[in-house]
Tab-separated table of C-alpha atoms in Angstrom:
chain	number	residue	atom	x	y	z
E	1	UNK	CA	-16.751	-3.732	2.892
E	2	UNK	CA	-14.846	-1.891	0.942
E	3	UNK	CA	-13.695	-2.939	-2.648
E	4	UNK	CA	-9.821	-2.432	-3.861
E	5	UNK	CA	-8.407	-2.336	-6.699
E	6	UNK	CA	-4.898	-1.944	-7.410
E	7	UNK	CA	-2.802	-1.508	-10.596
E	8	UNK	CA	0.492	0.177	-11.757
E	9	UNK	CA	2.865	-2.726	-11.399
E	10	UNK	CA	5.864	-3.301	-13.735
E	11	UNK	CA	9.234	-4.560	-13.996
E	12	UNK	CA	11.892	-2.193	-13.947
E	13	UNK	CA	15.394	-1.749	-13.310
E	14	UNK	CA	17.059	-0.841	-9.676
E	15	UNK	CA	17.113	2.686	-9.379
E	16	UNK	CA	13.750	3.788	-11.292
E	17	UNK	CA	10.394	4.478	-10.111
E	18	UNK	CA	6.743	3.324	-10.176
E	19	UNK	CA	3.671	4.607	-8.923
E	20	UNK	CA	0.868	1.902	-7.577
E	21	UNK	CA	-2.665	3.195	-7.564
E	22	UNK	CA	-5.392	1.766	-5.301
E	23	UNK	CA	-8.820	2.320	-6.153
E	24	UNK	CA	-11.634	1.838	-3.753
E	25	UNK	CA	-15.142	1.628	-3.712
E	26	UNK	CA	-18.529	0.225	-1.905
E	27	UNK	CA	-18.594	2.739	1.096
E	28	UNK	CA	-17.682	5.797	2.735
E	29	UNK	CA	-14.148	5.709	3.521
E	30	UNK	CA	-13.843	8.915	5.807
E	31	UNK	CA	-13.118	6.322	9.154
E	32	UNK	CA	-10.981	4.134	7.213
E	33	UNK	CA	-7.194	3.411	7.260
E	34	UNK	CA	-5.668	2.620	3.900
E	35	UNK	CA	-2.655	0.572	3.260
E	36	UNK	CA	0.095	-1.025	1.574
E	37	UNK	CA	1.638	-4.593	2.419
E	38	UNK	CA	4.031	-6.617	0.102
E	39	UNK	CA	4.769	-10.056	-0.328
E	40	UNK	CA	7.788	-11.559	-1.874
E	41	UNK	CA	7.765	-15.575	-2.573
E	42	UNK	CA	7.828	-17.652	0.411
E	43	UNK	CA	8.164	-14.541	2.782
E	44	UNK	CA	5.382	-12.934	5.060
E	45	UNK	CA	3.103	-10.270	4.209
E	46	UNK	CA	4.972	-7.527	5.587
E	47	UNK	CA	3.826	-3.728	6.039
E	48	UNK	CA	4.779	-1.310	3.694
E	49	UNK	CA	2.891	2.056	4.247
E	50	UNK	CA	-0.239	3.190	5.731
E	51	UNK	CA	-2.474	6.261	5.609
E	52	UNK	CA	-5.258	7.655	7.055
E	53	UNK	CA	-8.387	8.406	5.026
E	54	UNK	CA	-9.504	11.639	7.012
E	55	UNK	CA	-6.845	13.725	8.670
E	56	UNK	CA	-3.718	11.544	5.981
E	57	UNK	CA	-1.421	10.677	8.782
E	58	UNK	CA	1.227	8.552	7.379
E	59	UNK	CA	3.355	5.838	8.468
E	60	UNK	CA	5.701	3.936	6.583
E	61	UNK	CA	8.193	0.764	7.327
E	62	UNK	CA	11.732	1.526	7.836
E	63	UNK	CA	12.805	-0.035	4.976
E	64	UNK	CA	11.287	2.057	2.249
E	65	UNK	CA	10.981	5.203	4.617
E	66	UNK	CA	12.647	8.347	1.972
E	67	UNK	CA	12.113	6.224	-0.897
E	68	UNK	CA	8.409	5.689	-0.598
E	69	UNK	CA	5.262	7.948	-0.354
E	70	UNK	CA	1.775	7.355	-0.132
E	71	UNK	CA	-0.911	9.509	-0.633
E	72	UNK	CA	-4.763	9.600	-1.408
E	73	UNK	CA	-7.286	11.687	-3.527
E	74	UNK	CA	-10.570	11.623	-1.466
E	75	UNK	CA	-12.404	12.847	-5.005
E	76	UNK	CA	-11.068	9.814	-6.446
E	77	UNK	CA	-10.565	7.353	-3.872
E	78	UNK	CA	-7.834	6.505	-4.904
E	79	UNK	CA	-4.422	5.593	-2.805
E	80	UNK	CA	-1.127	5.728	-4.024
E	81	UNK	CA	2.342	4.191	-3.728
E	82	UNK	CA	5.116	6.452	-5.297
E	83	UNK	CA	8.153	4.387	-4.945
E	84	UNK	CA	11.568	5.845	-5.716
E	85	UNK	CA	15.426	4.682	-5.622
E	86	UNK	CA	13.882	0.707	-6.265
E	87	UNK	CA	15.915	-1.888	-5.368
E	88	UNK	CA	15.871	-6.168	-6.088
E	89	UNK	CA	14.991	-6.713	-2.411
E	90	UNK	CA	11.574	-4.557	-3.182
E	91	UNK	CA	10.393	-7.300	-5.681
E	92	UNK	CA	7.115	-8.594	-4.300
E	93	UNK	CA	3.322	-8.759	-4.734
E	94	UNK	CA	2.187	-5.633	-3.321
E	95	UNK	CA	-1.522	-5.596	-1.932
E	96	UNK	CA	-3.621	-2.626	-1.300
E	97	UNK	CA	-5.871	-3.027	2.461
E	98	UNK	CA	-8.291	-0.985	4.235
E	99	UNK	CA	-9.593	-1.276	7.728
E	100	UNK	CA	-12.604	0.313	9.303
E	101	UNK	CA	-10.526	2.511	12.003
E	102	UNK	CA	-8.569	5.820	11.728
E	103	UNK	CA	-5.323	4.530	12.686
E	104	UNK	CA	-2.232	3.041	10.785
E	105	UNK	CA	-0.963	-0.317	12.367
E	106	UNK	CA	1.478	-2.866	10.654
E	107	UNK	CA	-0.708	-5.967	11.292
E	108	UNK	CA	-1.826	-7.516	8.058
E	109	UNK	CA	-4.426	-9.427	10.061
E	110	UNK	CA	-6.015	-5.955	11.248
E	111	UNK	CA	-7.006	-5.381	8.217
E	112	UNK	CA	-10.594	-6.506	6.395
E	113	UNK	CA	-10.391	-5.745	3.229
E	114	UNK	CA	-7.943	-6.355	0.063
E	115	UNK	CA	-7.186	-5.957	-2.882
E	116	UNK	CA	-5.987	-8.584	-5.573
E	117	UNK	CA	-2.378	-7.366	-5.742
E	118	UNK	CA	0.002	-6.229	-8.330
E	119	UNK	CA	3.544	-7.367	-9.054
E	120	UNK	CA	6.637	-5.294	-8.711
E	121	UNK	CA	9.719	-6.684	-9.876
E	122	UNK	CA	13.095	-4.993	-9.646
E	123	UNK	CA	16.255	-6.231	-11.602
E	124	UNK	CA	19.810	-5.084	-10.738
């Protein structure tokens, strides 16, 4: 199992930026894929972005392409989500997740490890 701890959530105004972090521990991540998901009140948990740990292949939800960037630091075992040009509709709890396969998928149930979530609030 992989333990994940997110940080970096905050309240910002529309147009602002945030950088979320997800620190991973527990085992080697070489064959893992890391993902960011978000869930707004009363809505389903949606895929935001994913990255394969070894090759760094990425994928994004259409709603965040061009605004968000996912990256990872292998030495620090940390995944980041740089969020720019934030919109009120980006408001949600953001979760980091991991799956033990080297392929980015958008289905949340394909990820076996989850962090506790970090709140992002964007005001207009």
